[in-house]
JSON list of C-alpha atoms in Angstrom, two decimals:
[
{"chain": "A", "resi": 1, "resn": "UNK", "atom": "CA", "xyz": [-25.54, -19.66, -1.12]},
{"chain": "A", "resi": 2, "resn": "UNK", "atom": "CA", "xyz": [-29.35, -19.83, -1.23]},
{"chain": "A", "resi": 3, "resn": "UNK", "atom": "CA", "xyz": [-31.48, -17.25, -3.02]},
{"chain": "A", "resi": 4, "resn": "UNK", "atom": "CA", "xyz": [-32.82, -16.01, 0.33]},
{"chain": "A", "resi": 5, "resn": "UNK", "atom": "CA", "xyz": [-29.31, -15.46, 1.70]},
{"chain": "A", "resi": 6, "resn": "UNK", "atom": "CA", "xyz": [-28.23, -13.79, -1.53]},
{"chain": "A", "resi": 7, "resn": "UNK", "atom": "CA", "xyz": [-31.18, -11.41, -1.29]},
{"chain": "A", "resi": 8, "resn": "UNK", "atom": "CA", "xyz": [-30.48, -10.67, 2.37]},
{"chain": "A", "resi": 9, "resn": "UNK", "atom": "CA", "xyz": [-26.83, -9.89, 1.64]},
{"chain": "A", "resi": 10, "resn": "UNK", "atom": "CA", "xyz": [-27.79, -7.65, -1.29]},
{"chain": "A", "resi": 11, "resn": "UNK", "atom": "CA", "xyz": [-30.21, -5.69, 0.91]},
{"chain": "A", "resi": 12, "resn": "UNK", "atom": "CA", "xyz": [-27.58, -5.27, 3.61]},
{"chain": "A", "resi": 13, "resn": "UNK", "atom": "CA", "xyz": [-25.05, -4.12, 1.04]},
{"chain": "A", "resi": 14, "resn": "UNK", "atom": "CA", "xyz": [-27.50, -1.52, -0.29]},
{"chain": "A", "resi": 15, "resn": "UNK", "atom": "CA", "xyz": [-28.05, -0.11, 3.17]},
{"chain": "A", "resi": 16, "resn": "UNK", "atom": "CA", "xyz": [-24.34, -0.21, 4.03]},
{"chain": "A", "resi": 17, "resn": "UNK", "atom": "CA", "xyz": [-23.34, 1.61, 0.84]},
{"chain": "A", "resi": 18, "resn": "UNK", "atom": "CA", "xyz": [-25.92, 4.31, 1.56]},
{"chain": "A", "resi": 19, "resn": "UNK", "atom": "CA", "xyz": [-24.79, 4.46, 5.19]},
{"chain": "A", "resi": 20, "resn": "UNK", "atom": "CA", "xyz": [-21.24, 5.30, 4.11]},
{"chain": "A", "resi": 21, "resn": "UNK", "atom": "CA", "xyz": [-22.55, 8.68, 2.91]},
{"chain": "A", "resi": 22, "resn": "UNK", "atom": "CA", "xyz": [-24.44, 9.44, 6.13]},
{"chain": "A", "resi": 23, "resn": "UNK", "atom": "CA", "xyz": [-21.83, 8.11, 8.56]},
{"chain": "A", "resi": 24, "resn": "UNK", "atom": "CA", "xyz": [-19.38, 10.81, 7.49]},
{"chain": "A", "resi": 25, "resn": "UNK", "atom": "CA", "xyz": [-21.71, 13.32, 9.19]},
{"chain": "A", "resi": 26, "resn": "UNK", "atom": "CA", "xyz": [-23.81, 11.35, 11.71]},
{"chain": "A", "resi": 27, "resn": "UNK", "atom": "CA", "xyz": [-21.37, 8.60, 12.69]},
{"chain": "A", "resi": 28, "resn": "UNK", "atom": "CA", "xyz": [-22.31, 4.93, 12.82]},
{"chain": "A", "resi": 29, "resn": "UNK", "atom": "CA", "xyz": [-25.62, 5.45, 14.60]},
{"chain": "A", "resi": 30, "resn": "UNK", "atom": "CA", "xyz": [-29.26, 4.37, 14.39]},
{"chain": "A", "resi": 31, "resn": "UNK", "atom": "CA", "xyz": [-29.96, 7.70, 12.71]},
{"chain": "A", "resi": 32, "resn": "UNK", "atom": "CA", "xyz": [-27.51, 6.76, 9.98]},
{"chain": "A", "resi": 33, "resn": "UNK", "atom": "CA", "xyz": [-29.15, 3.34, 9.67]},
{"chain": "A", "resi": 34, "resn": "UNK", "atom": "CA", "xyz": [-32.65, 4.79, 9.25]},
{"chain": "A", "resi": 35, "resn": "UNK", "atom": "CA", "xyz": [-31.55, 7.44, 6.78]},
{"chain": "A", "resi": 36, "resn": "UNK", "atom": "CA", "xyz": [-29.57, 4.90, 4.78]},
{"chain": "A", "resi": 37, "resn": "UNK", "atom": "CA", "xyz": [-32.55, 2.57, 4.63]},
{"chain": "A", "resi": 38, "resn": "UNK", "atom": "CA", "xyz": [-34.66, 5.39, 3.25]},
{"chain": "A", "resi": 39, "resn": "UNK", "atom": "CA", "xyz": [-32.05, 6.11, 0.58]},
{"chain": "A", "resi": 40, "resn": "UNK", "atom": "CA", "xyz": [-32.06, 2.42, -0.32]},
{"chain": "A", "resi": 41, "resn": "UNK", "atom": "CA", "xyz": [-35.84, 2.40, -0.65]},
{"chain": "A", "resi": 42, "resn": "UNK", "atom": "CA", "xyz": [-36.42, 0.30, 2.48]},
{"chain": "A", "resi": 43, "resn": "UNK", "atom": "CA", "xyz": [-38.50, 0.96, 5.56]},
{"chain": "A", "resi": 44, "resn": "UNK", "atom": "CA", "xyz": [-36.95, 1.43, 9.05]},
{"chain": "A", "resi": 45, "resn": "UNK", "atom": "CA", "xyz": [-38.43, -1.85, 10.30]},
{"chain": "A", "resi": 46, "resn": "UNK", "atom": "CA", "xyz": [-36.60, -3.80, 7.61]},
{"chain": "A", "resi": 47, "resn": "UNK", "atom": "CA", "xyz": [-33.37, -1.94, 8.42]},
{"chain": "A", "resi": 48, "resn": "UNK", "atom": "CA", "xyz": [-33.69, -2.78, 12.12]},
{"chain": "A", "resi": 49, "resn": "UNK", "atom": "CA", "xyz": [-34.36, -6.42, 11.28]},
{"chain": "A", "resi": 50, "resn": "UNK", "atom": "CA", "xyz": [-31.25, -6.61, 9.11]},
{"chain": "A", "resi": 51, "resn": "UNK", "atom": "CA", "xyz": [-29.11, -4.61, 11.55]},
{"chain": "A", "resi": 52, "resn": "UNK", "atom": "CA", "xyz": [-30.57, -5.36, 15.00]},
{"chain": "A", "resi": 53, "resn": "UNK", "atom": "CA", "xyz": [-27.74, -3.61, 16.88]},
{"chain": "A", "resi": 54, "resn": "UNK", "atom": "CA", "xyz": [-27.93, -0.46, 14.83]},
{"chain": "A", "resi": 55, "resn": "UNK", "atom": "CA", "xyz": [-24.59, 1.18, 14.25]},
{"chain": "A", "resi": 56, "resn": "UNK", "atom": "CA", "xyz": [-22.65, -1.73, 15.72]},
{"chain": "A", "resi": 57, "resn": "UNK", "atom": "CA", "xyz": [-24.27, -4.09, 13.22]},
{"chain": "A", "resi": 58, "resn": "UNK", "atom": "CA", "xyz": [-23.45, -1.67, 10.42]},
{"chain": "A", "resi": 59, "resn": "UNK", "atom": "CA", "xyz": [-19.80, -1.62, 11.48]},
{"chain": "A", "resi": 60, "resn": "UNK", "atom": "CA", "xyz": [-19.64, -5.41, 11.48]},
{"chain": "A", "resi": 61, "resn": "UNK", "atom": "CA", "xyz": [-21.15, -5.50, 7.98]},
{"chain": "A", "resi": 62, "resn": "UNK", "atom": "CA", "xyz": [-18.70, -2.84, 6.82]},
{"chain": "A", "resi": 63, "resn": "UNK", "atom": "CA", "xyz": [-15.89, -5.32, 7.53]},
{"chain": "A", "resi": 64, "resn": "UNK", "atom": "CA", "xyz": [-17.68, -8.07, 5.61]},
{"chain": "A", "resi": 65, "resn": "UNK", "atom": "CA", "xyz": [-18.39, -5.75, 2.67]},
{"chain": "A", "resi": 66, "resn": "UNK", "atom": "CA", "xyz": [-14.79, -4.49, 2.54]},
{"chain": "A", "resi": 67, "resn": "UNK", "atom": "CA", "xyz": [-13.39, -8.03, 2.79]},
{"chain": "A", "resi": 68, "resn": "UNK", "atom": "CA", "xyz": [-15.50, -9.20, -0.15]},
{"chain": "A", "resi": 69, "resn": "UNK", "atom": "CA", "xyz": [-14.56, -6.13, -2.16]},
{"chain": "A", "resi": 70, "resn": "UNK", "atom": "CA", "xyz": [-10.88, -6.72, -1.46]},
{"chain": "A", "resi": 71, "resn": "UNK", "atom": "CA", "xyz": [-11.03, -10.32, -2.69]},
{"chain": "A", "resi": 72, "resn": "UNK", "atom": "CA", "xyz": [-12.98, -9.28, -5.79]},
{"chain": "A", "resi": 73, "resn": "UNK", "atom": "CA", "xyz": [-10.45, -6.53, -6.54]},
{"chain": "A", "resi": 74, "resn": "UNK", "atom": "CA", "xyz": [-7.48, -8.92, -6.66]},
{"chain": "A", "resi": 75, "resn": "UNK", "atom": "CA", "xyz": [-9.29, -11.68, -8.56]},
{"chain": "A", "resi": 76, "resn": "UNK", "atom": "CA", "xyz": [-7.80, -12.21, -11.98]},
{"chain": "A", "resi": 77, "resn": "UNK", "atom": "CA", "xyz": [-4.64, -10.24, -11.18]},
{"chain": "A", "resi": 78, "resn": "UNK", "atom": "CA", "xyz": [-2.45, -13.32, -10.92]},
{"chain": "A", "resi": 79, "resn": "UNK", "atom": "CA", "xyz": [-1.76, -12.78, -7.24]},
{"chain": "A", "resi": 80, "resn": "UNK", "atom": "CA", "xyz": [-0.44, -16.34, -6.96]},
{"chain": "A", "resi": 81, "resn": "UNK", "atom": "CA", "xyz": [2.48, -15.42, -9.26]},
{"chain": "A", "resi": 82, "resn": "UNK", "atom": "CA", "xyz": [3.67, -12.53, -7.07]},
{"chain": "A", "resi": 83, "resn": "UNK", "atom": "CA", "xyz": [6.24, -12.75, -4.27]},
{"chain": "A", "resi": 84, "resn": "UNK", "atom": "CA", "xyz": [4.53, -13.06, -0.90]},
{"chain": "A", "resi": 85, "resn": "UNK", "atom": "CA", "xyz": [5.37, -9.52, 0.16]},
{"chain": "A", "resi": 86, "resn": "UNK", "atom": "CA", "xyz": [3.72, -8.16, -2.99]},
{"chain": "A", "resi": 87, "resn": "UNK", "atom": "CA", "xyz": [0.65, -10.32, -2.43]},
{"chain": "A", "resi": 88, "resn": "UNK", "atom": "CA", "xyz": [0.15, -8.82, 1.02]},
{"chain": "A", "resi": 89, "resn": "UNK", "atom": "CA", "xyz": [0.80, -5.28, -0.25]},
{"chain": "A", "resi": 90, "resn": "UNK", "atom": "CA", "xyz": [-1.75, -5.78, -3.03]},
{"chain": "A", "resi": 91, "resn": "UNK", "atom": "CA", "xyz": [-4.40, -7.04, -0.61]},
{"chain": "A", "resi": 92, "resn": "UNK", "atom": "CA", "xyz": [-3.92, -4.21, 1.91]},
{"chain": "A", "resi": 93, "resn": "UNK", "atom": "CA", "xyz": [-3.85, -1.59, -0.83]},
{"chain": "A", "resi": 94, "resn": "UNK", "atom": "CA", "xyz": [-6.93, -3.03, -2.59]},
{"chain": "A", "resi": 95, "resn": "UNK", "atom": "CA", "xyz": [-8.91, -2.91, 0.63]},
{"chain": "A", "resi": 96, "resn": "UNK", "atom": "CA", "xyz": [-7.98, 0.70, 1.37]},
{"chain": "A", "resi": 97, "resn": "UNK", "atom": "CA", "xyz": [-8.56, 1.82, -2.22]},
{"chain": "A", "resi": 98, "resn": "UNK", "atom": "CA", "xyz": [-12.09, 0.44, -1.96]},
{"chain": "A", "resi": 99, "resn": "UNK", "atom": "CA", "xyz": [-12.62, 2.65, 1.11]},
{"chain": "A", "resi": 100, "resn": "UNK", "atom": "CA", "xyz": [-10.91, 5.79, -0.26]},
{"chain": "A", "resi": 101, "resn": "UNK", "atom": "CA", "xyz": [-14.13, 7.52, -1.46]},
{"chain": "A", "resi": 102, "resn": "UNK", "atom": "CA", "xyz": [-15.50, 7.15, 2.08]},
{"chain": "A", "resi": 103, "resn": "UNK", "atom": "CA", "xyz": [-12.49, 8.19, 4.14]},
{"chain": "A", "resi": 104, "resn": "UNK", "atom": "CA", "xyz": [-14.43, 10.39, 6.58]},
{"chain": "A", "resi": 105, "resn": "UNK", "atom": "CA", "xyz": [-16.93, 7.59, 7.25]},
{"chain": "A", "resi": 106, "resn": "UNK", "atom": "CA", "xyz": [-13.99, 5.25, 7.89]},
{"chain": "A", "resi": 107, "resn": "UNK", "atom": "CA", "xyz": [-12.46, 7.80, 10.26]},
{"chain": "A", "resi": 108, "resn": "UNK", "atom": "CA", "xyz": [-15.73, 7.79, 12.22]},
{"chain": "A", "resi": 109, "resn": "UNK", "atom": "CA", "xyz": [-15.72, 3.99, 12.12]},
{"chain": "A", "resi": 110, "resn": "UNK", "atom": "CA", "xyz": [-12.18, 3.88, 13.55]},
{"chain": "A", "resi": 111, "resn": "UNK", "atom": "CA", "xyz": [-13.24, 6.17, 16.38]},
{"chain": "A", "resi": 112, "resn": "UNK", "atom": "CA", "xyz": [-16.32, 4.06, 17.14]},
{"chain": "A", "resi": 113, "resn": "UNK", "atom": "CA", "xyz": [-14.29, 0.85, 17.15]},
{"chain": "A", "resi": 114, "resn": "UNK", "atom": "CA", "xyz": [-11.97, 2.29, 19.74]},
{"chain": "A", "resi": 115, "resn": "UNK", "atom": "CA", "xyz": [-14.78, 2.65, 22.30]},
{"chain": "A", "resi": 116, "resn": "UNK", "atom": "CA", "xyz": [-14.53, 0.21, 25.24]},
{"chain": "A", "resi": 117, "resn": "UNK", "atom": "CA", "xyz": [-17.77, -1.58, 24.38]},
{"chain": "A", "resi": 118, "resn": "UNK", "atom": "CA", "xyz": [-16.62, -2.28, 20.83]},
{"chain": "A", "resi": 119, "resn": "UNK", "atom": "CA", "xyz": [-13.12, -3.61, 21.47]},
{"chain": "A", "resi": 120, "resn": "UNK", "atom": "CA", "xyz": [-14.07, -7.30, 21.38]},
{"chain": "A", "resi": 121, "resn": "UNK", "atom": "CA", "xyz": [-16.07, -6.98, 18.17]},
{"chain": "A", "resi": 122, "resn": "UNK", "atom": "CA", "xyz": [-13.30, -4.92, 16.60]},
{"chain": "A", "resi": 123, "resn": "UNK", "atom": "CA", "xyz": [-10.77, -7.61, 17.42]},
{"chain": "A", "resi": 124, "resn": "UNK", "atom": "CA", "xyz": [-12.91, -10.37, 15.93]},
{"chain": "A", "resi": 125, "resn": "UNK", "atom": "CA", "xyz": [-13.48, -8.41, 12.73]},
{"chain": "A", "resi": 126, "resn": "UNK", "atom": "CA", "xyz": [-9.78, -7.61, 12.36]},
{"chain": "A", "resi": 127, "resn": "UNK", "atom": "CA", "xyz": [-8.86, -11.26, 12.90]},
{"chain": "A", "resi": 128, "resn": "UNK", "atom": "CA", "xyz": [-11.31, -12.39, 10.21]},
{"chain": "A", "resi": 129, "resn": "UNK", "atom": "CA", "xyz": [-9.86, -9.86, 7.79]},
{"chain": "A", "resi": 130, "resn": "UNK", "atom": "CA", "xyz": [-6.22, -10.84, 8.27]},
{"chain": "A", "resi": 131, "resn": "UNK", "atom": "CA", "xyz": [-7.13, -14.53, 8.18]},
{"chain": "A", "resi": 132, "resn": "UNK", "atom": "CA", "xyz": [-8.88, -13.95, 4.84]},
{"chain": "A", "resi": 133, "resn": "UNK", "atom": "CA", "xyz": [-5.85, -12.03, 3.58]},
{"chain": "A", "resi": 134, "resn": "UNK", "atom": "CA", "xyz": [-3.51, -14.91, 4.34]},
{"chain": "A", "resi": 135, "resn": "UNK", "atom": "CA", "xyz": [-5.91, -17.40, 2.77]},
{"chain": "A", "resi": 136, "resn": "UNK", "atom": "CA", "xyz": [-6.19, -15.25, -0.37]},
{"chain": "A", "resi": 137, "resn": "UNK", "atom": "CA", "xyz": [-2.41, -14.87, -0.45]},
{"chain": "A", "resi": 138, "resn": "UNK", "atom": "CA", "xyz": [-2.08, -18.66, -0.45]},
{"chain": "A", "resi": 139, "resn": "UNK", "atom": "CA", "xyz": [-0.68, -19.07, 3.05]},
{"chain": "A", "resi": 140, "resn": "UNK", "atom": "CA", "xyz": [-3.81, -19.78, 5.04]},
{"chain": "A", "resi": 141, "resn": "UNK", "atom": "CA", "xyz": [-2.48, -22.67, 7.09]},
{"chain": "A", "resi": 142, "resn": "UNK", "atom": "CA", "xyz": [-4.24, -24.11, 10.11]},
{"chain": "A", "resi": 143, "resn": "UNK", "atom": "CA", "xyz": [-4.14, -23.49, 13.88]},
{"chain": "A", "resi": 144, "resn": "UNK", "atom": "CA", "xyz": [-2.37, -26.83, 14.25]},
{"chain": "A", "resi": 145, "resn": "UNK", "atom": "CA", "xyz": [0.76, -25.09, 12.92]},
{"chain": "A", "resi": 146, "resn": "UNK", "atom": "CA", "xyz": [1.06, -23.50, 16.32]},
{"chain": "A", "resi": 147, "resn": "UNK", "atom": "CA", "xyz": [2.78, -20.18, 16.94]},
{"chain": "A", "resi": 148, "resn": "UNK", "atom": "CA", "xyz": [3.54, -19.37, 13.30]},
{"chain": "A", "resi": 149, "resn": "UNK", "atom": "CA", "xyz": [-0.17, -19.49, 12.38]},
{"chain": "A", "resi": 150, "resn": "UNK", "atom": "CA", "xyz": [-1.05, -16.91, 15.04]},
{"chain": "A", "resi": 151, "resn": "UNK", "atom": "CA", "xyz": [2.08, -14.77, 14.71]},
{"chain": "A", "resi": 152, "resn": "UNK", "atom": "CA", "xyz": [1.49, -14.28, 10.97]},
{"chain": "A", "resi": 153, "resn": "UNK", "atom": "CA", "xyz": [-2.00, -12.99, 11.65]},
{"chain": "A", "resi": 154, "resn": "UNK", "atom": "CA", "xyz": [-0.95, -10.80, 14.58]},
{"chain": "A", "resi": 155, "resn": "UNK", "atom": "CA", "xyz": [1.85, -9.28, 12.50]},
{"chain": "A", "resi": 156, "resn": "UNK", "atom": "CA", "xyz": [-0.46, -8.56, 9.57]},
{"chain": "A", "resi": 157, "resn": "UNK", "atom": "CA", "xyz": [-3.10, -7.10, 11.91]},
{"chain": "A", "resi": 158, "resn": "UNK", "atom": "CA", "xyz": [-0.57, -4.62, 13.27]},
{"chain": "A", "resi": 159, "resn": "UNK", "atom": "CA", "xyz": [0.57, -3.72, 9.78]},
{"chain": "A", "resi": 160, "resn": "UNK", "atom": "CA", "xyz": [-2.99, -3.22, 8.53]},
{"chain": "A", "resi": 161, "resn": "UNK", "atom": "CA", "xyz": [-4.00, -1.00, 11.45]},
{"chain": "A", "resi": 162, "resn": "UNK", "atom": "CA", "xyz": [-0.83, 1.10, 11.19]},
{"chain": "A", "resi": 163, "resn": "UNK", "atom": "CA", "xyz": [-1.34, 1.60, 7.44]},
{"chain": "A", "resi": 164, "resn": "UNK", "atom": "CA", "xyz": [-5.02, 2.44, 7.93]},
{"chain": "A", "resi": 165, "resn": "UNK", "atom": "CA", "xyz": [-4.20, 5.14, 10.50]},
{"chain": "A", "resi": 166, "resn": "UNK", "atom": "CA", "xyz": [-1.54, 6.61, 8.22]},
{"chain": "A", "resi": 167, "resn": "UNK", "atom": "CA", "xyz": [-3.89, 6.48, 5.23]},
{"chain": "A", "resi": 168, "resn": "UNK", "atom": "CA", "xyz": [-6.64, 8.34, 7.09]},
{"chain": "A", "resi": 169, "resn": "UNK", "atom": "CA", "xyz": [-4.49, 11.51, 7.14]},
{"chain": "A", "resi": 170, "resn": "UNK", "atom": "CA", "xyz": [-2.68, 11.01, 3.83]},
{"chain": "A", "resi": 171, "resn": "UNK", "atom": "CA", "xyz": [-3.19, 13.95, 1.48]},
{"chain": "A", "resi": 172, "resn": "UNK", "atom": "CA", "xyz": [-0.70, 12.80, -1.16]},
{"chain": "A", "resi": 173, "resn": "UNK", "atom": "CA", "xyz": [-1.81, 12.24, -4.74]},
{"chain": "A", "resi": 174, "resn": "UNK", "atom": "CA", "xyz": [-3.22, 8.75, -5.16]},
{"chain": "A", "resi": 175, "resn": "UNK", "atom": "CA", "xyz": [-2.29, 8.01, -1.53]},
{"chain": "A", "resi": 176, "resn": "UNK", "atom": "CA", "xyz": [1.27, 7.43, -2.73]},
{"chain": "A", "resi": 177, "resn": "UNK", "atom": "CA", "xyz": [2.71, 8.12, 0.73]},
{"chain": "A", "resi": 178, "resn": "UNK", "atom": "CA", "xyz": [0.45, 5.47, 2.26]},
{"chain": "A", "resi": 179, "resn": "UNK", "atom": "CA", "xyz": [1.63, 2.83, -0.20]},
{"chain": "A", "resi": 180, "resn": "UNK", "atom": "CA", "xyz": [5.26, 3.79, 0.49]},
{"chain": "A", "resi": 181, "resn": "UNK", "atom": "CA", "xyz": [4.54, 3.52, 4.23]},
{"chain": "A", "resi": 182, "resn": "UNK", "atom": "CA", "xyz": [3.01, 0.07, 3.67]},
{"chain": "A", "resi": 183, "resn": "UNK", "atom": "CA", "xyz": [6.06, -1.06, 1.71]},
{"chain": "A", "resi": 184, "resn": "UNK", "atom": "CA", "xyz": [8.35, 0.08, 4.54]},
{"chain": "A", "resi": 185, "resn": "UNK", "atom": "CA", "xyz": [6.30, -1.82, 7.11]},
{"chain": "A", "resi": 186, "resn": "UNK", "atom": "CA", "xyz": [6.49, -4.97, 5.00]},
{"chain": "A", "resi": 187, "resn": "UNK", "atom": "CA", "xyz": [10.26, -4.58, 4.62]},
{"chain": "A", "resi": 188, "resn": "UNK", "atom": "CA", "xyz": [10.57, -4.17, 8.40]},
{"chain": "A", "resi": 189, "resn": "UNK", "atom": "CA", "xyz": [8.63, -7.38, 8.94]},
{"chain": "A", "resi": 190, "resn": "UNK", "atom": "CA", "xyz": [10.74, -9.21, 6.36]},
{"chain": "A", "resi": 191, "resn": "UNK", "atom": "CA", "xyz": [13.95, -8.11, 8.11]},
{"chain": "A", "resi": 192, "resn": "UNK", "atom": "CA", "xyz": [12.64, -9.31, 11.45]},
{"chain": "A", "resi": 193, "resn": "UNK", "atom": "CA", "xyz": [11.61, -12.62, 9.87]},
{"chain": "A", "resi": 194, "resn": "UNK", "atom": "CA", "xyz": [15.06, -13.11, 8.35]},
{"chain": "A", "resi": 195, "resn": "UNK", "atom": "CA", "xyz": [16.74, -12.31, 11.66]},
{"chain": "A", "resi": 196, "resn": "UNK", "atom": "CA", "xyz": [14.51, -14.81, 13.47]},
{"chain": "A", "resi": 197, "resn": "UNK", "atom": "CA", "xyz": [15.26, -17.44, 10.85]},
{"chain": "A", "resi": 198, "resn": "UNK", "atom": "CA", "xyz": [18.99, -16.87, 11.31]},
{"chain": "A", "resi": 199, "resn": "UNK", "atom": "CA", "xyz": [18.70, -17.22, 15.07]},
{"chain": "A", "resi": 200, "resn": "UNK", "atom": "CA", "xyz": [16.76, -20.45, 14.67]},
{"chain": "A", "resi": 201, "resn": "UNK", "atom": "CA", "xyz": [19.43, -21.88, 12.35]},
{"chain": "A", "resi": 202, "resn": "UNK", "atom": "CA", "xyz": [22.16, -20.85, 14.78]},
{"chain": "A", "resi": 203, "resn": "UNK", "atom": "CA", "xyz": [20.29, -22.49, 17.66]},
{"chain": "A", "resi": 204, "resn": "UNK", "atom": "CA", "xyz": [19.85, -25.60, 15.54]},
{"chain": "A", "resi": 205, "resn": "UNK", "atom": "CA", "xyz": [23.60, -25.75, 14.87]},
{"chain": "A", "resi": 206, "resn": "UNK", "atom": "CA", "xyz": [24.42, -25.34, 18.57]},
{"chain": "A", "resi": 207, "resn": "UNK", "atom": "CA", "xyz": [21.95, -27.96, 19.78]},
{"chain": "A", "resi": 208, "resn": "UNK", "atom": "CA", "xyz": [22.17, -30.40, 16.90]},
{"chain": "A", "resi": 209, "resn": "UNK", "atom": "CA", "xyz": [18.38, -30.31, 16.52]},
{"chain": "A", "resi": 210, "resn": "UNK", "atom": "CA", "xyz": [16.31, -29.19, 13.48]},
{"chain": "A", "resi": 211, "resn": "UNK", "atom": "CA", "xyz": [15.49, -25.48, 13.58]},
{"chain": "A", "resi": 212, "resn": "UNK", "atom": "CA", "xyz": [11.75, -26.10, 14.09]},
{"chain": "A", "resi": 213, "resn": "UNK", "atom": "CA", "xyz": [12.43, -28.38, 17.05]},
{"chain": "A", "resi": 214, "resn": "UNK", "atom": "CA", "xyz": [14.97, -25.99, 18.55]},
{"chain": "A", "resi": 215, "resn": "UNK", "atom": "CA", "xyz": [12.29, -23.31, 18.97]},
{"chain": "A", "resi": 216, "resn": "UNK", "atom": "CA", "xyz": [9.50, -25.43, 20.39]}
]
C-alpha cells in the first residue's frame, strides 16, 4: 500500500474511532462525523472529503475497521492448528470483543443498517466480512466451487448476525452467554452439515454415482 493510501486510511481510522464515542448518543449522522473530526484534530471539510456520504460512509468504514481488527486479533494465535469450528468461533468472538467497548454505538449502527435505503450496502459489507472470515480460517475457496462456496458464506452470515443481536443485550460477565450462544449455533450448523453429508452418501449409494455428482 502506498504512503498516501496509508495516510488516508489512518485519518479515516482516527475519525471512525472518535465517531464510536459520538454515535452512541447522536447515531451515525453527519453531526457525529463533524464532531468526530474535531476530536481527531481535523476540519469538517477534510471529514466530508474522506466520508462523502456522511453517516453511511462511516458505517461502511466501521466494517472495514472491524474486519482489520479481527484479523489482527487472531494473528499469531495459531488459528491454522485449530479445528474448523474453533477457528470460526475465534474469528466471530474476536470481532465482537473488539466492538464491546462501543456496544451502544453498534446498537445504533444495527438500527441504521436495517433502514430500507441501507439494506444493499449492509448486505455487501456482511458478505465481505464472512468472505474474509473464511479466507482467514483457511477455507476461502472460489466461486467456481458452486453452491458450497455460497452456502458456507450464507450460513456464516446468519450465524454472525444472530450472535451479534444476542450479544447486544448480553449482560453476563465477559459476555459468557454470547460465547455459549455462538458455540450452540456452530454445533447446530455442524449437525446439519453431517446430516446433509449422510444424505449425499446415501444418494450416492442408491444411484451408483459419487456423492458430489449425485447432488449436482
